[in-house]
XYZ file of N, CA and C in Angstrom:
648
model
N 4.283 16.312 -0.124
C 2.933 16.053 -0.633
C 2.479 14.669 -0.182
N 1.691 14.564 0.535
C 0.868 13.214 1.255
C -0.127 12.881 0.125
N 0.224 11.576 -0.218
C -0.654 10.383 -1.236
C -1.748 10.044 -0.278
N -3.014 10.186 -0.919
C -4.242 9.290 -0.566
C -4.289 8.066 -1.657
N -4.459 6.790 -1.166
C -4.398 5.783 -2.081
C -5.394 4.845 -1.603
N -6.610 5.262 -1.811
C -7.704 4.443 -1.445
C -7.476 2.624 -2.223
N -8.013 1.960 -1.009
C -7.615 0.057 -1.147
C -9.356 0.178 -2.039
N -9.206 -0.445 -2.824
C -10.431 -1.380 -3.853
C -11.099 -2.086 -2.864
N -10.124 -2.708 -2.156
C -10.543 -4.241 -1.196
C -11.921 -3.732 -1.118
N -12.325 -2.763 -0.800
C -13.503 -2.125 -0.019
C -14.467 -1.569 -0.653
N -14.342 -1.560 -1.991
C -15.176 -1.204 -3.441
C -16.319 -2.026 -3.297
N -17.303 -1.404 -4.201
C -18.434 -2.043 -4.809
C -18.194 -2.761 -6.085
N -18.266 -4.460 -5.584
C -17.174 -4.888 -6.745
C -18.060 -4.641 -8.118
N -19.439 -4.581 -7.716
C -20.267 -4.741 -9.315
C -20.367 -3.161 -9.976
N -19.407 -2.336 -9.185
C -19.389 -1.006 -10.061
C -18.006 -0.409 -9.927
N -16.747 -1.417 -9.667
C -15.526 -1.284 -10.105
C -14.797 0.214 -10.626
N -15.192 -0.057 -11.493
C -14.946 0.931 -12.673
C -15.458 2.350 -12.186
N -16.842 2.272 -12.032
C -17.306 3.858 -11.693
C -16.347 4.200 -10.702
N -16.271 3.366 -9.410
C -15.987 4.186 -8.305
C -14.091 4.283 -8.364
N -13.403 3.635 -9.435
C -11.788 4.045 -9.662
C -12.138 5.193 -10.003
N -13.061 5.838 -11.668
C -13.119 6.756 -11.319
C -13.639 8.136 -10.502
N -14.546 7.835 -9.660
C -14.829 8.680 -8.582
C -13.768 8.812 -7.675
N -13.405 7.822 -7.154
C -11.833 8.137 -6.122
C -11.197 9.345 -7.113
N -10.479 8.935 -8.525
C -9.724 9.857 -8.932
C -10.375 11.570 -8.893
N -11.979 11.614 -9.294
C -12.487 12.780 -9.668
C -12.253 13.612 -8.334
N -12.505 12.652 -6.931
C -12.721 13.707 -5.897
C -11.083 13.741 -4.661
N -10.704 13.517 -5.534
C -8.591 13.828 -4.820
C -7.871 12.920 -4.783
N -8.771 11.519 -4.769
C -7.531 10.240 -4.462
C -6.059 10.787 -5.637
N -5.087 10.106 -5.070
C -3.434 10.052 -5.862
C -3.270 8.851 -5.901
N -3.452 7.842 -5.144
C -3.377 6.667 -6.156
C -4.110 5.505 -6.035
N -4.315 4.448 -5.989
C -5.030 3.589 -6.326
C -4.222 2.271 -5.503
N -4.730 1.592 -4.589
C -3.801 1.110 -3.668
C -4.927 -0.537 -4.023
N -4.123 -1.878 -4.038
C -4.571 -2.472 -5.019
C -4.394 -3.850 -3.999
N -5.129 -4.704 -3.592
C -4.443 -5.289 -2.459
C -4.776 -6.404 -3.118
N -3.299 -7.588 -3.652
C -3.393 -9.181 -4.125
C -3.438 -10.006 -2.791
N -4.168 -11.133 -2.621
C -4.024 -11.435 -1.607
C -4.437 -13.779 -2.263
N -3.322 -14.160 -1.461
C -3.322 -15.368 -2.479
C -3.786 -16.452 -1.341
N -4.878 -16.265 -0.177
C -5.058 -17.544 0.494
C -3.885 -18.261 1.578
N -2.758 -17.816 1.125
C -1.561 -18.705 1.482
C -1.043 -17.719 2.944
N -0.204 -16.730 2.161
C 0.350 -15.550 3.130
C -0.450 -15.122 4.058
N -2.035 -14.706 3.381
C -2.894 -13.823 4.371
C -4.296 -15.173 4.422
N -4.974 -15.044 5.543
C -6.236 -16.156 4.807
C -7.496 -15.305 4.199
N -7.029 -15.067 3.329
C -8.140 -14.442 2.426
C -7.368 -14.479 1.102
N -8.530 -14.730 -0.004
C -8.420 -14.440 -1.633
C -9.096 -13.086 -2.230
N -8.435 -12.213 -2.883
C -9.095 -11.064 -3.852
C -8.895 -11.288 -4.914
N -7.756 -10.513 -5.549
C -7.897 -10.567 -6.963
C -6.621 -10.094 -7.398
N -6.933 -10.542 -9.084
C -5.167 -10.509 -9.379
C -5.359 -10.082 -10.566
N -4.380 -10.090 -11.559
C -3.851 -9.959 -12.927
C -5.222 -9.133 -13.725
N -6.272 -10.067 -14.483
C -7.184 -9.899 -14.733
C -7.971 -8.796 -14.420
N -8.455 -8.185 -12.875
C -8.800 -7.381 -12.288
C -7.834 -5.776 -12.633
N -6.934 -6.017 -12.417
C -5.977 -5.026 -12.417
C -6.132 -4.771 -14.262
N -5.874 -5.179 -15.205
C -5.694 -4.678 -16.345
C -7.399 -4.089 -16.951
N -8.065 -5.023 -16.494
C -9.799 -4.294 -16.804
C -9.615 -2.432 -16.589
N -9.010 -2.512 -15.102
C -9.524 -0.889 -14.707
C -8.539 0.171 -14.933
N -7.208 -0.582 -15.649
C -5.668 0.118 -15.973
C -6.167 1.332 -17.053
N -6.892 1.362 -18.032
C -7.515 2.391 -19.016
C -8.624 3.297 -18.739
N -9.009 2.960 -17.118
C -10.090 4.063 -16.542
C -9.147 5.159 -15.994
N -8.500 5.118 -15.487
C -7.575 6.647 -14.733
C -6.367 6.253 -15.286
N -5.520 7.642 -14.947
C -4.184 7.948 -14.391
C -3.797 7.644 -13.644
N -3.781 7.401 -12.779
C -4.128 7.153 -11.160
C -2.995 6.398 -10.775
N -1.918 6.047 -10.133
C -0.651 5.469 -9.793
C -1.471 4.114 -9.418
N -0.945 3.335 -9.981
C -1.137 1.776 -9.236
C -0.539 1.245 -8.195
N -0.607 1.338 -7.215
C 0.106 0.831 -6.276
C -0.576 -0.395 -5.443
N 0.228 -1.454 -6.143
C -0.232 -2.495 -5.825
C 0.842 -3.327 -4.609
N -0.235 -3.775 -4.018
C 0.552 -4.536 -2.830
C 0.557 -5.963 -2.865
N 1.605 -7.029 -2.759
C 1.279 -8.259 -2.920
C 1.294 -9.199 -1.546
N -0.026 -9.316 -1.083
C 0.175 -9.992 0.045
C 0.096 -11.798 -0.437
N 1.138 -12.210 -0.980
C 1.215 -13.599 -1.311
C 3.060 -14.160 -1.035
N 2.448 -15.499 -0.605
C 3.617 -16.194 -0.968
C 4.840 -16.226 -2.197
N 6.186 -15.767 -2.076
C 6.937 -15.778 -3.126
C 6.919 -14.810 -4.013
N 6.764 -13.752 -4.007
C 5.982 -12.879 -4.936
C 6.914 -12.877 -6.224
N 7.966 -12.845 -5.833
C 9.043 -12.624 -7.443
C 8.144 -13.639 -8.616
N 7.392 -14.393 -7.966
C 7.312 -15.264 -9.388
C 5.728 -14.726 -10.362
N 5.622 -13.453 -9.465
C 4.391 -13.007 -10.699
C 4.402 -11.364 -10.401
N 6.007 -10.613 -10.144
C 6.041 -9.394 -10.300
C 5.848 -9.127 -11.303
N 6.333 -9.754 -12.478
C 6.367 -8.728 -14.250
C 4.780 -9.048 -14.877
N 4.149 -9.731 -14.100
C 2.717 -10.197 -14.916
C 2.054 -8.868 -13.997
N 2.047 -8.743 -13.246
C 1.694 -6.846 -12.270
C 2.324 -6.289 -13.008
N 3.475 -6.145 -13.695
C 3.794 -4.789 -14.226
C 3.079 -4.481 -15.449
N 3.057 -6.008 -16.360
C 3.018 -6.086 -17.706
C 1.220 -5.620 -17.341
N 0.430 -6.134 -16.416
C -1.351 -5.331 -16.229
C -1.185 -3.674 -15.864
N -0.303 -3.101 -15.464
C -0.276 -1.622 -15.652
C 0.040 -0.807 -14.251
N 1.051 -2.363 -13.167
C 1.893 -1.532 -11.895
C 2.460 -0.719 -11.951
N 2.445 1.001 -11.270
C 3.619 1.773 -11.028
C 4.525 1.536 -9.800
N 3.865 0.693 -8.870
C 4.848 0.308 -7.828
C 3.833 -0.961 -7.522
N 5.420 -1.652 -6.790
C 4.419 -2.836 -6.682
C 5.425 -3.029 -4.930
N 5.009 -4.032 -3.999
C 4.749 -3.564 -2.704
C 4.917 -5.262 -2.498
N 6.433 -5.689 -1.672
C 6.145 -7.268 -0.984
C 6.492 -7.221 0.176
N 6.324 -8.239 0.819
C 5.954 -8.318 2.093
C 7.183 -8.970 2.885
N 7.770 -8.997 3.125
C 9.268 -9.130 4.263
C 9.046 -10.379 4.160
N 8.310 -10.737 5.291
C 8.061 -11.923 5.763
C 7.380 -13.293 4.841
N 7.265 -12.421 3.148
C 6.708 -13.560 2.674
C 7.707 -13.908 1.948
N 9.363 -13.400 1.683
C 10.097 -13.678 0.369
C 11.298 -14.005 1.104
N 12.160 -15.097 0.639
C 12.988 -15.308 1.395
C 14.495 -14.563 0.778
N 14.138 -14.242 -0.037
C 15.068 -13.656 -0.986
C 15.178 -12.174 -1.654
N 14.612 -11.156 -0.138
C 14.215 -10.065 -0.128
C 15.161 -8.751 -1.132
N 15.807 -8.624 -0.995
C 16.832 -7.893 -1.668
C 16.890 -8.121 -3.241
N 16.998 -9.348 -3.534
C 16.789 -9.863 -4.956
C 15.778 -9.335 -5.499
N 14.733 -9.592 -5.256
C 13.042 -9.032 -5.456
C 13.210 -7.629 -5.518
N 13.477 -6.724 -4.624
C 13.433 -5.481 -4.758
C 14.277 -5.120 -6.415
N 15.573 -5.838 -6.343
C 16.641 -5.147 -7.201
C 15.653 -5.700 -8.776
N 14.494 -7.045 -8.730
C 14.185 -7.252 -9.840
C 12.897 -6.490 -10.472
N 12.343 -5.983 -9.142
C 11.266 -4.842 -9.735
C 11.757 -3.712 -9.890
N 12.698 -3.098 -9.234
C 13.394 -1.759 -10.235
C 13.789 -2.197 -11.527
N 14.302 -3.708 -11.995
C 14.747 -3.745 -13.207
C 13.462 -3.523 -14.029
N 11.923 -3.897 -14.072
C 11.233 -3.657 -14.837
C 10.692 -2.082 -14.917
N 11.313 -1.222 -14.034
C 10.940 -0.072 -14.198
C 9.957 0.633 -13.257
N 9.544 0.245 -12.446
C 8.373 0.413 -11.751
C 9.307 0.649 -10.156
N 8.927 1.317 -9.419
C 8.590 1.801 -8.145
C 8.523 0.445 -7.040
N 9.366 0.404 -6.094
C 9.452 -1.275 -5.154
C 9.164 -0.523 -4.046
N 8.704 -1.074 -3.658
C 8.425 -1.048 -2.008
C 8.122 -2.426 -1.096
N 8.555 -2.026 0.317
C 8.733 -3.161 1.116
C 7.574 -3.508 2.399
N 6.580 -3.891 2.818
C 6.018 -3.935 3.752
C 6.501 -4.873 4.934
N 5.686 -4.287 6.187
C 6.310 -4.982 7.458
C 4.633 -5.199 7.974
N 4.656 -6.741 8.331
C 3.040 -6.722 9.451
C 3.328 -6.141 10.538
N 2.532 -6.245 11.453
C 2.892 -5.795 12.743
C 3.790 -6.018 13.573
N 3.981 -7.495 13.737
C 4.755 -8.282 14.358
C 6.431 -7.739 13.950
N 6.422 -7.538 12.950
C 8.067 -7.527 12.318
C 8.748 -6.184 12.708
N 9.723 -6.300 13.394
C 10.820 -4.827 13.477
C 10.914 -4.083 12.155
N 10.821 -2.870 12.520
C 11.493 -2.250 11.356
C 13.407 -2.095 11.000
N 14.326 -2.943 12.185
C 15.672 -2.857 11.788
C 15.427 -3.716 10.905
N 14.622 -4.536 10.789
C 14.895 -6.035 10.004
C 15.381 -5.553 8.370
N 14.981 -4.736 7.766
C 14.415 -4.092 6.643
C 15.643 -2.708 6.640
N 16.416 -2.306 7.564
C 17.092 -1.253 7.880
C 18.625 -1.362 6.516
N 19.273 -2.378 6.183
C 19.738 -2.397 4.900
C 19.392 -2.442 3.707
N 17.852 -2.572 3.398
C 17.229 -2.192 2.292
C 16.576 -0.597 1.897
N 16.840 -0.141 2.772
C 16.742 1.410 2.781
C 17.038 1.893 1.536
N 18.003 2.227 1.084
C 18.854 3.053 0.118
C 18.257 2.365 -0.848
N 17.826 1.116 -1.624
C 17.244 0.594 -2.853
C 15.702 0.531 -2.557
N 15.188 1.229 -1.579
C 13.716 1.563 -1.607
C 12.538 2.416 -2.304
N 11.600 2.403 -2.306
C 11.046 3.463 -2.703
C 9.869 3.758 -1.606
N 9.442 2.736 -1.129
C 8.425 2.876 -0.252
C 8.438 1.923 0.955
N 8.153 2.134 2.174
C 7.772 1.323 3.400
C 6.778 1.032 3.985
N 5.680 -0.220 4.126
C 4.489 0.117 3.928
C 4.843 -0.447 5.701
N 3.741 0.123 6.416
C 3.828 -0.334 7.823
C 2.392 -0.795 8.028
N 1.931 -2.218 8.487
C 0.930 -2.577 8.551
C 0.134 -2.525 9.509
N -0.871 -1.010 9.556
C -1.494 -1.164 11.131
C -2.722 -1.965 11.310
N -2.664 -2.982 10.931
C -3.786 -4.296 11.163
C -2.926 -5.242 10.731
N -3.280 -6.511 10.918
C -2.598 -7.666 10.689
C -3.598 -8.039 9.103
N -2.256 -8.422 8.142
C -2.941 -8.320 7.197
C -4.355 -9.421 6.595
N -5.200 -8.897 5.393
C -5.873 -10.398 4.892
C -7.275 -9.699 5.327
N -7.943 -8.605 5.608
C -9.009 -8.383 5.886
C -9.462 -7.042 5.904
N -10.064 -6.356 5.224
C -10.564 -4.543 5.750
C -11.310 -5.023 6.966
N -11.821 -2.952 7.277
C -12.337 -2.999 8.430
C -11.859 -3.545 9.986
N -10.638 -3.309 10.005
C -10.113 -4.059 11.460
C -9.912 -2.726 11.916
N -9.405 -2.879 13.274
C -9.231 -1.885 14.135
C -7.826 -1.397 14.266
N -7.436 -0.103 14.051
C -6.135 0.425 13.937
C -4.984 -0.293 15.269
N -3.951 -0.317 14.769
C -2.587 -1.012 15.636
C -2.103 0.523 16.601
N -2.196 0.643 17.779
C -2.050 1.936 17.972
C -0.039 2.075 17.933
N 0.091 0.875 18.028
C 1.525 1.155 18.334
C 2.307 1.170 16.843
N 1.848 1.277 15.837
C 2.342 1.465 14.316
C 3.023 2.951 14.322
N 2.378 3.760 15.181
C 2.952 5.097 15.037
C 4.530 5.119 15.853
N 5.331 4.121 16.716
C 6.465 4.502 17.206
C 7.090 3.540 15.539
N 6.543 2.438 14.848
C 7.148 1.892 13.987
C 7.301 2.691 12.338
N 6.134 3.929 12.291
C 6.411 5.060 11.344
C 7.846 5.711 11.552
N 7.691 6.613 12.932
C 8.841 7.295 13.573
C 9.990 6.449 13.033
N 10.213 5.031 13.815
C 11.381 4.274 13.019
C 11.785 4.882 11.631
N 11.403 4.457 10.504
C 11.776 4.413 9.777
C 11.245 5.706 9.045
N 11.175 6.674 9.905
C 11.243 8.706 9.425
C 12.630 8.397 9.811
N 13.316 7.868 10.929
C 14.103 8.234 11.069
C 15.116 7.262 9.623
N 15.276 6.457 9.474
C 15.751 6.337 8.301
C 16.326 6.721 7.475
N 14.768 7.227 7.159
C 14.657 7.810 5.573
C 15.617 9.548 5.746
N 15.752 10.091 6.831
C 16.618 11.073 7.449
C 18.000 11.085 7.527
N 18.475 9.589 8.169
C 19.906 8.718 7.896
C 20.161 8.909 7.126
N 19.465 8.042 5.585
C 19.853 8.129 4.199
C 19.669 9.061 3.344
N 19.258 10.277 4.305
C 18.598 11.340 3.183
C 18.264 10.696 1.646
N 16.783 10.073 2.184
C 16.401 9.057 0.872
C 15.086 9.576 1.038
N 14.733 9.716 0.017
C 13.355 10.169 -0.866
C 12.901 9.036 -0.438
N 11.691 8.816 0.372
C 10.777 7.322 0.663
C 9.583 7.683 0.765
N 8.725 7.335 0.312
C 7.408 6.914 0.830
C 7.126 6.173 2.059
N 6.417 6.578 3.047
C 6.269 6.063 4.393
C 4.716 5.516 4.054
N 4.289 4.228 3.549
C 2.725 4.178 4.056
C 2.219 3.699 4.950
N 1.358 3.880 5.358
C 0.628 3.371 6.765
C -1.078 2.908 6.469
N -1.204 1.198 6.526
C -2.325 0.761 5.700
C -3.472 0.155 6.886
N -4.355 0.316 7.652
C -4.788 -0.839 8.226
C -5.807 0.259 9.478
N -7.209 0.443 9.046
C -7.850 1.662 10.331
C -7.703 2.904 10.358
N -7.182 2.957 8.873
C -6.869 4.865 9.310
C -8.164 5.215 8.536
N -8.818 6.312 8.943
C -9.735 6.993 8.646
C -9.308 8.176 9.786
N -10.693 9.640 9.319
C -10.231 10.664 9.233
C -10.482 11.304 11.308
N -10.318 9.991 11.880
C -10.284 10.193 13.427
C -8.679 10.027 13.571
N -8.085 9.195 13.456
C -6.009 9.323 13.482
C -5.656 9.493 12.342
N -5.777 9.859 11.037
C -5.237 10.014 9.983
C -3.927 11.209 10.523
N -4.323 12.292 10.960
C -3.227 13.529 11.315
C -2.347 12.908 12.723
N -2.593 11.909 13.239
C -1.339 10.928 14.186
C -0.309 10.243 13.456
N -0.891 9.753 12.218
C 0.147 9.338 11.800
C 0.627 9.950 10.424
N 0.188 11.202 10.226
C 0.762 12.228 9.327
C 2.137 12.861 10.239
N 1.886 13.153 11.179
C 2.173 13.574 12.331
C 3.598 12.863 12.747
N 3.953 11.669 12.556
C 5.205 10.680 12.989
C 5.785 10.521 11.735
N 5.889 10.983 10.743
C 6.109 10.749 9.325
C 5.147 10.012 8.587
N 4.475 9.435 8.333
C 3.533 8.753 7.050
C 3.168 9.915 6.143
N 3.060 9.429 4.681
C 3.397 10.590 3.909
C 2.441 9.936 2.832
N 1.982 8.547 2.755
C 1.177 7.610 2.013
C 0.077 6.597 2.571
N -1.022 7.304 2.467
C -2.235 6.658 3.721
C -2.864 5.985 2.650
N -3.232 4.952 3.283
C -4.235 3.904 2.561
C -5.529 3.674 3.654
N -6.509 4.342 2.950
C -8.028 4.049 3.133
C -8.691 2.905 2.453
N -9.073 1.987 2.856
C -10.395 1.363 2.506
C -11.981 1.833 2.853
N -11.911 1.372 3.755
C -13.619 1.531 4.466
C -13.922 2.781 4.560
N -12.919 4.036 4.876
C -13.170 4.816 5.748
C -13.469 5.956 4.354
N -13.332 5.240 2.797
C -12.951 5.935 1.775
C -15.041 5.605 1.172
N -14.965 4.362 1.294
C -16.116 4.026 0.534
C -17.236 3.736 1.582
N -17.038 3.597 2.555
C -18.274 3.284 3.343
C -19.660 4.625 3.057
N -20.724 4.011 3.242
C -21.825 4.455 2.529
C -21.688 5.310 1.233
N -21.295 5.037 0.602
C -21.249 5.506 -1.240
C -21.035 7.125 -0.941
N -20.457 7.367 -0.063
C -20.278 9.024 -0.189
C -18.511 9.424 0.038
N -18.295 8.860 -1.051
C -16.582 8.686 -1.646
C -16.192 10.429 -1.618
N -16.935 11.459 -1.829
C -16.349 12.545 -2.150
C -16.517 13.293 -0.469
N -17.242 13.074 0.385
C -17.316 13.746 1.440
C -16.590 13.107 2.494
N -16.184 11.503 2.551
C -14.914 10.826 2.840
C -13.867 10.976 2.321
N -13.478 11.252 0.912
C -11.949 11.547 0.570
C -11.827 12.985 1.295
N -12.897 13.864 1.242
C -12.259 15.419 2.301
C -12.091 15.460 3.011
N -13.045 14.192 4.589
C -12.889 14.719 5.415
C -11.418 13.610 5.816
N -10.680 13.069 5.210
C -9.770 12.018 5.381
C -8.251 13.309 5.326
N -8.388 13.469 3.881
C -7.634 14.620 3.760
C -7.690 15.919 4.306
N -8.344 16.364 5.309
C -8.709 17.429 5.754
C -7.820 17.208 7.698
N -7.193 15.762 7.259
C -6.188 15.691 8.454
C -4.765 15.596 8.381
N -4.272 16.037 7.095
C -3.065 15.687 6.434
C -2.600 17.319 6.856
């Protein structure tokens, strides 16, 4: 079963709320949540605050991604606003393994992202304590960029993996997908697509979530 997890980043911030729940009404599965702290990526969104406002509008899986410096030091304040998985970034934690083993301790769903630049062996012993692999096809800190075409031999990677370890993973693939390569990289394993733009651009959220999913 392939997750649609439309990014906020790309919301109408002054109607928040309506459009979490419109994503949910017209198929989204989860809710893909992008922190972004100035430091790691050069851009600021939103944090803590944001996330618990819209936690009592859906069901909707939270899957939040933390594109910041250090992240261990504000995983449980994401869980305690209403994370089902929460999502760090390789290259931002120096103490990668730790982090993972401390967000399974709060209960919630870990996952690991890679930018572009980064191998996927790098990440190849964190396999087995995973839940998800996010593969970044844009360089992160911005919607609307133009898809990484070469993200699809770095999916394949780590299908193959998740095959090795016969491990239940989430493969996501975040950065240009809309419903022109969405089935390329369904296609190499990705099993968890993250839309922004391609979800909300011109307020017609329900005829974009079909034709997105209509390549899965």
């Amino acid at each position: 079963m392939i997750k649609l997890s439309p990014s906020i980043l790309s919301a109408d911030f002054s109607r928040l709320g309506e459009q979490v729940k419109e994503i949910e009404k017209h198929g989204a599965d989860w809710v893909h949540i992008d922190v972004m702290d100035g430091m790691f990526v050069p851009n600021i969104s939103f944090g803590v605050p944001v996330i618990k406002s819209i936690r009592n509008l859906t069901t909707l899986v939270f899957d939040v991604h933390l594109m910041i410096e250090d992240p261990a030091r504000y995983v449980k304040d994401f869980v305690d606003a209403g994370a089902d998985m929460i999502t760090v970034h390789y290259e931002a934690d120096r103490h990668i393994d730790r982090t993972i083993k401390y967000i399974k301790s709060l209960g919630v769903k870990a996952g690991v992202a890679l930018n572009p630049g980064t191998p996927v062996s790098m990440i190849e012993n964190l396999i087995p304590d995973l839940d998800m692999v996010l593969i970044m096809s844009v360089n992160p800190g911005f919607g609307g960029q133009k898809y990484i075409e070469y993200s699809v031999d770095k999916i394949s990677q780590v299908k193959e993996l998740k095959d090795k370890y016969n491990k239940e993973l989430y493969i996501q693939v975040d950065g240009g997908i809309d419903a022109t390569n969405v089935s390329k990289v369904v296609k190499c394993g990705a099993n968890s697509i993250v839309a922004g733009s391609a979800v909300f651009k011109n307020n017609e959220i329900e005829k974009n979530i079909s034709n997105i999913k209509s390549g899965f």
